[in-house]
Short mmCIF file of C-alpha atoms and ligand atoms in Angstrom, two decimals:
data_model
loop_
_atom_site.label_atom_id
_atom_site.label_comp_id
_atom_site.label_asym_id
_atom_site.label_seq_id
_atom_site.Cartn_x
_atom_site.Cartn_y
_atom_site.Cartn_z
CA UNK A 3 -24.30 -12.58 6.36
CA UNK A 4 -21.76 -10.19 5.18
CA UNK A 5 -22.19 -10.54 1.38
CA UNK A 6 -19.57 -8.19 -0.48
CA UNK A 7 -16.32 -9.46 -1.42
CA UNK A 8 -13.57 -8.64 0.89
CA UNK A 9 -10.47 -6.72 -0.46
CA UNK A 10 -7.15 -6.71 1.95
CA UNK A 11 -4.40 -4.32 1.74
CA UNK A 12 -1.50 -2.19 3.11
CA UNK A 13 1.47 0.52 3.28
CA UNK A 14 4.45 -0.45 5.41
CA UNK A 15 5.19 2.21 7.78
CA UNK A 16 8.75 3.06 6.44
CA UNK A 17 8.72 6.95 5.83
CA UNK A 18 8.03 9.50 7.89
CA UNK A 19 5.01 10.43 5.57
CA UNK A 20 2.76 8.98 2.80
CA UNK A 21 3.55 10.23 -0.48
CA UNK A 22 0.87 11.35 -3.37
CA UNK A 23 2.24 8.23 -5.26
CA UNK A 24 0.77 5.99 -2.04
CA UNK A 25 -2.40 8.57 -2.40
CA UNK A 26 -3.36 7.91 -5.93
CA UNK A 27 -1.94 4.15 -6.68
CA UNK A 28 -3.18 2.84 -3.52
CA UNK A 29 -5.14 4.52 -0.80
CA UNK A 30 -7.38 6.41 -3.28
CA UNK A 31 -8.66 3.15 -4.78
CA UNK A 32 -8.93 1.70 -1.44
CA UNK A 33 -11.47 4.64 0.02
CA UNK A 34 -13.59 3.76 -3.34
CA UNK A 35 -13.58 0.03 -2.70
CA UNK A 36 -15.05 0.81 0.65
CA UNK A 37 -18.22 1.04 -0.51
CA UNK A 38 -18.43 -2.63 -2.32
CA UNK A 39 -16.03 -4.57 -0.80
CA UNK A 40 -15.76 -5.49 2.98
CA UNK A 41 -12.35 -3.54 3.25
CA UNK A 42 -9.42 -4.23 5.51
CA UNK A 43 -6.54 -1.91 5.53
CA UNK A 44 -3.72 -2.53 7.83
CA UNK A 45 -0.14 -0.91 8.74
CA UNK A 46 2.53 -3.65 8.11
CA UNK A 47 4.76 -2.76 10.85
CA UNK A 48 5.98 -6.08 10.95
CA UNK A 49 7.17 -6.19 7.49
CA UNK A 50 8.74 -2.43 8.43
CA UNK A 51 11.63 -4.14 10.76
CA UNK A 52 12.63 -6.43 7.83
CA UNK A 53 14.85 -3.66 6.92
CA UNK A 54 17.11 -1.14 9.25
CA UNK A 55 14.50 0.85 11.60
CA UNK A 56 14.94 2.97 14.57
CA UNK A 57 11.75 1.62 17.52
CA UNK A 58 11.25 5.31 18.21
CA UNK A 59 10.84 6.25 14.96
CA UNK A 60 8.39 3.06 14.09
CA UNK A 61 6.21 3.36 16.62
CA UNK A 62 5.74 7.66 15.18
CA UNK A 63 5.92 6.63 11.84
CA UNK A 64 2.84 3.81 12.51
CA UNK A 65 0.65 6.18 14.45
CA UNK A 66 1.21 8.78 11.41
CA UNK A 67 0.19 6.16 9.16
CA UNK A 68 -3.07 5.33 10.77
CA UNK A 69 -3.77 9.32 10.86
CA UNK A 70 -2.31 9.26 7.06
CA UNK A 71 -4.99 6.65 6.02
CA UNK A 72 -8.13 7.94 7.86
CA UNK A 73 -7.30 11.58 6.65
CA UNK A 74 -7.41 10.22 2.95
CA UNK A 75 -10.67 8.25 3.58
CA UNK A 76 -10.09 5.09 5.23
CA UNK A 77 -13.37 5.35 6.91
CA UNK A 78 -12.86 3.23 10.46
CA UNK A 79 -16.47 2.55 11.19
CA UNK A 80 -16.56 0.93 6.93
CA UNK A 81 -13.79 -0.79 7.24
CA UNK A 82 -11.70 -2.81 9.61
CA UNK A 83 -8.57 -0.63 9.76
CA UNK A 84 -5.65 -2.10 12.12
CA UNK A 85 -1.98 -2.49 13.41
CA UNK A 86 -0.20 -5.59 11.95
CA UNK A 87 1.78 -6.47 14.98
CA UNK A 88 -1.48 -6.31 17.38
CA UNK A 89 -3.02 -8.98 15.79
CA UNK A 90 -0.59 -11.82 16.63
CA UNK A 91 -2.10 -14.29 14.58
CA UNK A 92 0.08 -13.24 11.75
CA UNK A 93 3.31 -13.90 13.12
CA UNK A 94 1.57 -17.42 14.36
CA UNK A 95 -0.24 -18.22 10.91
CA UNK A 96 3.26 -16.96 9.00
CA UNK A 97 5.08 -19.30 10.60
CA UNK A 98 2.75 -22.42 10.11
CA UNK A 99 3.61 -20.49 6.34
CA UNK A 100 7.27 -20.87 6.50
CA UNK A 101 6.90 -24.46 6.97
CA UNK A 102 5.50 -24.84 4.11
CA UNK A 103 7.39 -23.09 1.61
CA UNK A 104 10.58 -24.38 0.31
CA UNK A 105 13.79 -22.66 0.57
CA UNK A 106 14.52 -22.58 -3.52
CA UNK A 107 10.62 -21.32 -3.69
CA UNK A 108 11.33 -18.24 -1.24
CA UNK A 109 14.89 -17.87 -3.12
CA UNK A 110 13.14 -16.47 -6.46
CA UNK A 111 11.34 -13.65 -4.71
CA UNK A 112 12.66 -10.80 -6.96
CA UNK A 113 12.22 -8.16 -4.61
CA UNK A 114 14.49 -10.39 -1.75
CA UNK A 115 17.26 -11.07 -4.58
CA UNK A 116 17.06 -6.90 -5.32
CA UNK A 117 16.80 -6.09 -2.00
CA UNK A 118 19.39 -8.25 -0.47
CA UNK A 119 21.63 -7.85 -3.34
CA UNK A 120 22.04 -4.83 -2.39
CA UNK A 121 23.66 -5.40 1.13
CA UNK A 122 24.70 -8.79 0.59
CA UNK A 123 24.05 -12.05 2.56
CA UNK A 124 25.58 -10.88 5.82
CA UNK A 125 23.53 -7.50 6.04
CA UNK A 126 20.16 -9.35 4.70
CA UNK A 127 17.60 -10.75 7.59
CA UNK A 128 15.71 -14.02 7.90
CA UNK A 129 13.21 -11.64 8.09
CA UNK A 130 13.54 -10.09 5.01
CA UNK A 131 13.73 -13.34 3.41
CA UNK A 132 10.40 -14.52 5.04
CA UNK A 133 8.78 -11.08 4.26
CA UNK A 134 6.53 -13.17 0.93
CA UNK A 135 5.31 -16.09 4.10
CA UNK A 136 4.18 -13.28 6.20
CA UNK A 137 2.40 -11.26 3.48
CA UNK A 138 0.77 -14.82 2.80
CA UNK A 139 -0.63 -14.79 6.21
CA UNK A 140 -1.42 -11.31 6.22
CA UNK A 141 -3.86 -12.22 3.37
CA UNK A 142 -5.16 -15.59 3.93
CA UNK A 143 -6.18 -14.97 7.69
CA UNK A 144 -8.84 -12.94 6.94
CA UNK A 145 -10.00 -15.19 3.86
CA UNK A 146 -9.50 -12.18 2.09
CA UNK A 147 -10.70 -12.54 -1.82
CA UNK A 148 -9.27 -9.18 -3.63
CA UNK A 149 -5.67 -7.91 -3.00
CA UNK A 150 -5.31 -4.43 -4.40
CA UNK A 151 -1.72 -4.46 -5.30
CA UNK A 152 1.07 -2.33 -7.95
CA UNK A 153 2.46 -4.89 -10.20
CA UNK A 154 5.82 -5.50 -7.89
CA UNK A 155 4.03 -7.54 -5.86
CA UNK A 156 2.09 -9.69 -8.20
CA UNK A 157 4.86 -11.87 -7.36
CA UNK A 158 4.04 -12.19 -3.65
CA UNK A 159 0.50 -12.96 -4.91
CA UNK A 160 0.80 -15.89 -6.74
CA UNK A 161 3.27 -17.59 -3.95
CA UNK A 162 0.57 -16.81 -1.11
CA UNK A 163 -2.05 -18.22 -3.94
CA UNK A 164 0.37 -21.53 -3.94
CA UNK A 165 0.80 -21.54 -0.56
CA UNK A 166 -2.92 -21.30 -0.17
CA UNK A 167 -3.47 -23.89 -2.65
CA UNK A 168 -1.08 -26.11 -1.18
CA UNK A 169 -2.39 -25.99 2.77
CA UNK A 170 -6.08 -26.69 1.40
CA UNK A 171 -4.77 -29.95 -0.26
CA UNK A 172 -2.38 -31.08 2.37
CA UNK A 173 -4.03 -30.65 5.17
CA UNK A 174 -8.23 -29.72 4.13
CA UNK A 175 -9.90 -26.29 3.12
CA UNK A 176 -9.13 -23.62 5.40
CA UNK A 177 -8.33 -20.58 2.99
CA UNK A 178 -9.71 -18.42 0.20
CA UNK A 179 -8.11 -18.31 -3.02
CA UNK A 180 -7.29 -14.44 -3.33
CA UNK A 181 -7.17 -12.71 -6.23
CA UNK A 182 -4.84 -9.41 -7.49
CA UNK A 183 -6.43 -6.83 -8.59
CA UNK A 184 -3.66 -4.96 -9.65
CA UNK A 185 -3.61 -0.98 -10.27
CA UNK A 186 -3.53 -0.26 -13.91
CA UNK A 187 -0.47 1.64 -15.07
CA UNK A 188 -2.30 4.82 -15.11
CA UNK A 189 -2.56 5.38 -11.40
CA UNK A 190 1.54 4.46 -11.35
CA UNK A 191 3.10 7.89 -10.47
CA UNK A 192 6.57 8.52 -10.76
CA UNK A 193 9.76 10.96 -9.28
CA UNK A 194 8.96 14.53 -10.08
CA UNK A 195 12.77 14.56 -10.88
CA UNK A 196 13.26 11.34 -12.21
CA UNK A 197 10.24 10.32 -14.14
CA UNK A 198 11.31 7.11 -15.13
CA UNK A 199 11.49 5.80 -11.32
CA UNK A 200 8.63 5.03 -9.45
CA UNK A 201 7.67 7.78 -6.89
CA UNK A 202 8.81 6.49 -3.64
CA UNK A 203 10.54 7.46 0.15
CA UNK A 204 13.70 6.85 -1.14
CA UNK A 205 14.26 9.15 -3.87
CA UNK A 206 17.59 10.73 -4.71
CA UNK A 207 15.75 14.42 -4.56
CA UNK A 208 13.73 15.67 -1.98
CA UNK A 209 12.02 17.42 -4.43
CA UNK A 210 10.94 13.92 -6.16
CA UNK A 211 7.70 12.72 -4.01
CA UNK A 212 5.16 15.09 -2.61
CA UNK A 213 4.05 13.99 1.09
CA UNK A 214 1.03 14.28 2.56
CA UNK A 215 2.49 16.59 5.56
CA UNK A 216 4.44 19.12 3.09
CA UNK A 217 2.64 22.35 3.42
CA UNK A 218 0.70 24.22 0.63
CA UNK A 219 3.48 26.22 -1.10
CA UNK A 220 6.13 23.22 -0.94
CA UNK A 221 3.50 20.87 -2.66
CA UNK A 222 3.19 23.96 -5.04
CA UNK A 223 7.25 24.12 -5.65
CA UNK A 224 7.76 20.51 -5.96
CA UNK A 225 5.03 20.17 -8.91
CA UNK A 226 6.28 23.88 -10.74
CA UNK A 227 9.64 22.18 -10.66
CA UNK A 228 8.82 19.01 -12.03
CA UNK A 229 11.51 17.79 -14.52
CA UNK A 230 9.55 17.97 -18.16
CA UNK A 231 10.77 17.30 -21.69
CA UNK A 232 12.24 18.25 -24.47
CA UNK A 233 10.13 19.53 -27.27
CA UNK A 234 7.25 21.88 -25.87
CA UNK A 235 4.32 19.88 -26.56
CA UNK A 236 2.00 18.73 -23.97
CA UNK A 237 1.51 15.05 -24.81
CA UNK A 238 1.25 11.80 -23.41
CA UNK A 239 4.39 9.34 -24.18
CA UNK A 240 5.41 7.56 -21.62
CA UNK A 241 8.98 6.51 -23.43
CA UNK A 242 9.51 9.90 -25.12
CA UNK A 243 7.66 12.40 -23.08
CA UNK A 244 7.87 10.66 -19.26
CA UNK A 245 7.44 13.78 -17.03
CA UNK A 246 4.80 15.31 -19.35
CA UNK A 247 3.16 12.16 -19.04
CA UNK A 248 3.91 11.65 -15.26
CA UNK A 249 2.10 15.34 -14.76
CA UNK A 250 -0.79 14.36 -16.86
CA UNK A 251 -1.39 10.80 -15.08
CA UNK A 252 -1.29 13.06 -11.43
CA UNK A 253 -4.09 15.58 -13.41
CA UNK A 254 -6.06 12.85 -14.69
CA UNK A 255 -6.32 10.92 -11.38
CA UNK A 256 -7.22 13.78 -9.44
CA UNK A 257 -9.93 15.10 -11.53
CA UNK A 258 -11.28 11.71 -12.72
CA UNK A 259 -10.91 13.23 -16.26
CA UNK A 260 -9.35 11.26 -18.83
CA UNK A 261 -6.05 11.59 -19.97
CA UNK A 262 -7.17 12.67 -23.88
CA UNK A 263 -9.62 15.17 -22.56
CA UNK A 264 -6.55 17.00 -20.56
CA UNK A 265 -4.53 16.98 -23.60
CA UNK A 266 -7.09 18.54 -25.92
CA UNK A 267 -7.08 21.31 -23.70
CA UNK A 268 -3.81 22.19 -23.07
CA UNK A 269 -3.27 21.72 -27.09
CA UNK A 270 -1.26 24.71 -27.88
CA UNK A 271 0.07 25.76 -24.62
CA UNK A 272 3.24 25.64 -22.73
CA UNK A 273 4.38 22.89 -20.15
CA UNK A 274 4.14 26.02 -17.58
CA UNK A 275 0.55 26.28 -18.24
CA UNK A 276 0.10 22.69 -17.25
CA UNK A 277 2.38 23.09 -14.32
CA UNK A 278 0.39 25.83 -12.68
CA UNK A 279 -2.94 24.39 -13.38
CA UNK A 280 -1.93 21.15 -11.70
CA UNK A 281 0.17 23.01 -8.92
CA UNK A 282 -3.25 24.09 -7.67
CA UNK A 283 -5.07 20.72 -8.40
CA UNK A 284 -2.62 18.75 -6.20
CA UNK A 285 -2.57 21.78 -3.47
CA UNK A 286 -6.25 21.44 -3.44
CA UNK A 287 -6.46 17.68 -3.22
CA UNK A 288 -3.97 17.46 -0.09
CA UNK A 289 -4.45 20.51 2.16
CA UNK A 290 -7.53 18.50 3.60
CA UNK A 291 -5.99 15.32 3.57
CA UNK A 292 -2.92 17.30 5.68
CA UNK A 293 -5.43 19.53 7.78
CA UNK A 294 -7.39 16.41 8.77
CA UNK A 295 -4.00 14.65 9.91
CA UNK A 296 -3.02 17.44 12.73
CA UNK A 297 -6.85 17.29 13.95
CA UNK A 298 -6.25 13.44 14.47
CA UNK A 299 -2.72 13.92 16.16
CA UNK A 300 -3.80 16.75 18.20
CA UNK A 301 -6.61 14.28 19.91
CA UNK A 302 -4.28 10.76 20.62
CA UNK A 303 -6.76 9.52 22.92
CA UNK A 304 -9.37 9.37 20.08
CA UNK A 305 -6.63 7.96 17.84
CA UNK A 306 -5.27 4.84 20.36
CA UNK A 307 -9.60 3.64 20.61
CA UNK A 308 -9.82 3.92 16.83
CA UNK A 309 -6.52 1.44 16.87
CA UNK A 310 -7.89 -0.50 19.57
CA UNK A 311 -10.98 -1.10 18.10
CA UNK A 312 -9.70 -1.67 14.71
CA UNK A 313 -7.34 -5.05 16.72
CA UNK A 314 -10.03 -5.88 17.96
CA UNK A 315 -12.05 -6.72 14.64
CA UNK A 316 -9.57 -7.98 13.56
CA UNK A 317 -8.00 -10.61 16.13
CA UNK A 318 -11.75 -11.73 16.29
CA UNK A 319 -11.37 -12.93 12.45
CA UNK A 320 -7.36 -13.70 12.65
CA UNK A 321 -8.31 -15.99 15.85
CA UNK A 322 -11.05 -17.84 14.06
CA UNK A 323 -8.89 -18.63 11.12
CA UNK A 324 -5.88 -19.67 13.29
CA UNK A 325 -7.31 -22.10 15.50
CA UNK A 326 -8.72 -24.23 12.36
CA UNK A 327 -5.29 -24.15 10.50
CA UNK A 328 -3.45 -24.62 14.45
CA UNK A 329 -6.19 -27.77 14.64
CA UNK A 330 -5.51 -29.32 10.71
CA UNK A 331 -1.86 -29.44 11.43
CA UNK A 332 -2.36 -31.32 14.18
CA UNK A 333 -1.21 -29.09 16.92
CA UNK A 334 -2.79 -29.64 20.52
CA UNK A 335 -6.23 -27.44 21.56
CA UNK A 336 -4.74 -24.99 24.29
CA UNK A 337 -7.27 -24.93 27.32
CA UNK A 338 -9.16 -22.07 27.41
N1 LIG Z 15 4.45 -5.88 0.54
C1 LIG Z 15 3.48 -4.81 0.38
C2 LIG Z 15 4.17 -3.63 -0.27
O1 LIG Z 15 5.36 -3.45 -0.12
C3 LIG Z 15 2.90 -4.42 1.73
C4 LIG Z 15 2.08 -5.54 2.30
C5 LIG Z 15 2.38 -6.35 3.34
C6 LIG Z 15 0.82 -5.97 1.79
N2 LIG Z 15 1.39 -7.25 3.57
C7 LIG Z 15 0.43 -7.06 2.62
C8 LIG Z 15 0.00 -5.55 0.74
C9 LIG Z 15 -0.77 -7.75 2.39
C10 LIG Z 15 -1.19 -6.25 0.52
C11 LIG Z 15 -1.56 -7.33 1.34
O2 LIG Z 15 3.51 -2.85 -0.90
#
C-alpha cells in the first residue's frame, strides 16, 4: 500500500529551454514534494501542438525537457516521470472528457478566450479549445489528489474537479477529487525587463527570463541588468517597487531566507549591491542544474530507458483507470 498522497504536475514543452521562473514556481516545489507525496511529473507534449509547433523542434524541445527536469531534481527512481503522448490513455480518457463537457462550459476558459482572441476563430484549434478536457484527463487518470499549479490555471482545476464530480455521479465512482495546491505569490517571478509580466518564453526581451542552458556570465548579465526602480531603496513593494521586489522574491527563494531578513541587510545599500550579490546566487544555483543537463544529453541511450521506463509506470496506472471508466460508459471489453 502506497500511503502518501499523490501530487500530479507538468511544463509543456514549448521553449527551447526552462526558464528560472519554471525553476522556482514550479519544479523547485515539485523536487521537495518528492519526498511526501507519490509524485508524477510529466511533459505535456500533447497540449504543446495546441498552438503553432515545428515536429522537429518538439520532439528536441521534449527530450530537453526531460533532461531539464531530472537536472533540477526530478528524481526518476522517486517519482514516476513520463512523456504525455506515450501514455495513450490520455488522449482516450480526454475524449470520454469532451463528451461530457458542454460547449458554453469549455467557452469560459479564460486562457482559450485570451489565447484565441488573439488569432481569432479561424487561426484557433479544436485543440486548443479542448486543451481544459485533456488537462482533466491528465489529472484524473492517475487518481491524482494534489495539483501543484500558478494561479492561471486554478481555472482548469475546478472544471476537471466538475468534470470529475460529474462522471462519479453519472455513471459510478471512478475518480479522485483533486485538489490545487496553488504556489503562493512569492515563488511568482517576473520579466527581468518588465517586472510587472510574468517571466515566461515569450518575452519581448531576451534579456527578460534566465534559462537553464544560458551559460554562467549571461545568467550574470541578465540579473546585473535587471530593470529596478526609482528611488534607491532596497524594499519590497510589489506595486511601487516591482523589480526590487522581483530581485528580492528570486534571493529569497534561492536561499530559503525570508524576504524581511534580505531587506534588513541590504538596509542602506545600493540596488547594485543587491544585483551583484544575487548575480552570483542565481549563477550558483544553475551552473549544476546546466552542467547536469549536457551529462544527460551526451548519454541518449541512458536518457530514452529513463523515458521508457517512466511510460511504462505510467500506462500501467493510465490503463487501470481507463478500462473502468471505458467499462461504466458502457463501451464493449476488447479481447485481450
Ligand atoms: N496547463 C498547464 C500549464 O500551462 C500544463 C499542464 C497540462 C498541467 N496538463 C497538466 C499541469 C496537468 C498540471 C496538471 O501550466
Amino acid at each position: 500500500m502506497n500511503a502518501k498522497p499523490r501530487a500530479l504536475s507538468g511544463v509543456k514543452p514549448t521553449a527551447s529551454s526552462l526558464h528560472l521562473g519554471n525553476y522556482i514556481g514550479a519544479i523547485k516545489n515539485w523536487v521537495k514534494m518528492q519526498e511526501d507525496y507519490d509524485s508524477f511529473y510529466f511533459i505535456p507534449d500533447l497540449h504543446a501542438i495546441t498552438v503553432d509547433f515545428d515536429p522537429a523542434t518538439l520532439a528536441e524541445r521534449t527530450r530537453n525537457t526531460v533532461a531539464q527536469y531530472i537536472a533540477a531534481g526530478v528524481d526518476p527512481n522517486e517519482s514516476t516521470l513520463y512523456v504525455q503522448s506515450q501514455v495513450p490513455e490520455h488522449a482516450q480518457l480526454a475524449w470520454v472528457l469532451n463528451c461530457i463537457t458542454s460547449f458554453g462550459e469549455a467557452s469560459r476558459m479564460t486562457q482559450f478566450k485570451d489565447k484565441s482572441q488573439k488569432g481569432g476563430a479561424d487561426s484557433s484549434t479544436v485543440g486548443l479549445f479542448a486543451y481544459p478536457m485533456l488537462m482533466a484527463a491528465d489529472i484524473l487518470l492517475y487518481n491524482a489528489n494534489f495539483v501543484p499549479v500558478g494561479e492561471d490555471q486554478r481555472q482548469h482545476l475546478e472544471l476537471t474537479r466538475n468534470l470529475a464530480g460529474r462522471f462519479n455521479n453519472r455513471f459510478g465512482e471512478v475518480f479522485t477529487m483533486p485538489e490545487p495546491l496553488i504556489f503562493k505569490e512569492t515563488a511568482k517571478i517576473y520579466d527581468l525587463q518588465e517586472p510587472t509580466s510574468k517571466m515566461s518564453k515569450t518575452g519581448l526581451s531576451p534579456n527578460g527570463a534566465i534559462d537553464f542552458s544560458d551559460e554562467p556570465k549571461v545568467v550574470a548579465k541578465k540579473i546585473k541588468s535587471a530593470v529596478t526602480d526609482d528611488g534607491s531603496e532596497i524594499a519590497f513593494d510589489r506595486d511601487n517597487k516591482p523589480g526590487v521586489s522581483n530581485l528580492l522574491t528570486i534571493y529569497s527563494a534561492l536561499t530559503d531566507r525570508p524576504i524581511e531578513a534580505i531587506v534588513e541587510e541590504y538596509r542602506g545599500k545600493m540596488y547594485g549591491h543587491l544585483k551583484v550579490d544575487l548575480a552570483d546566487i542565481v549563477v550558483e544555483a544553475m551552473t549544476p542544474i546546466r552542467e547536469r543537463v549536457a551529462e544527460l544529453k551526451a548519454e541518449p541511450e541512458k536518457l530514452d530507458e529513463i523515458i521508457a521506463h517512466g511510460a511504462e509506470k505510467a500506462r500501467a496506472i493510465a490503463q487501470d483507470t481507463l478500462s473502468k471508466v471505458y467499462d461504466k460508459v458502457g463501451f464493449l471489453a476488447a479481447a485481450k
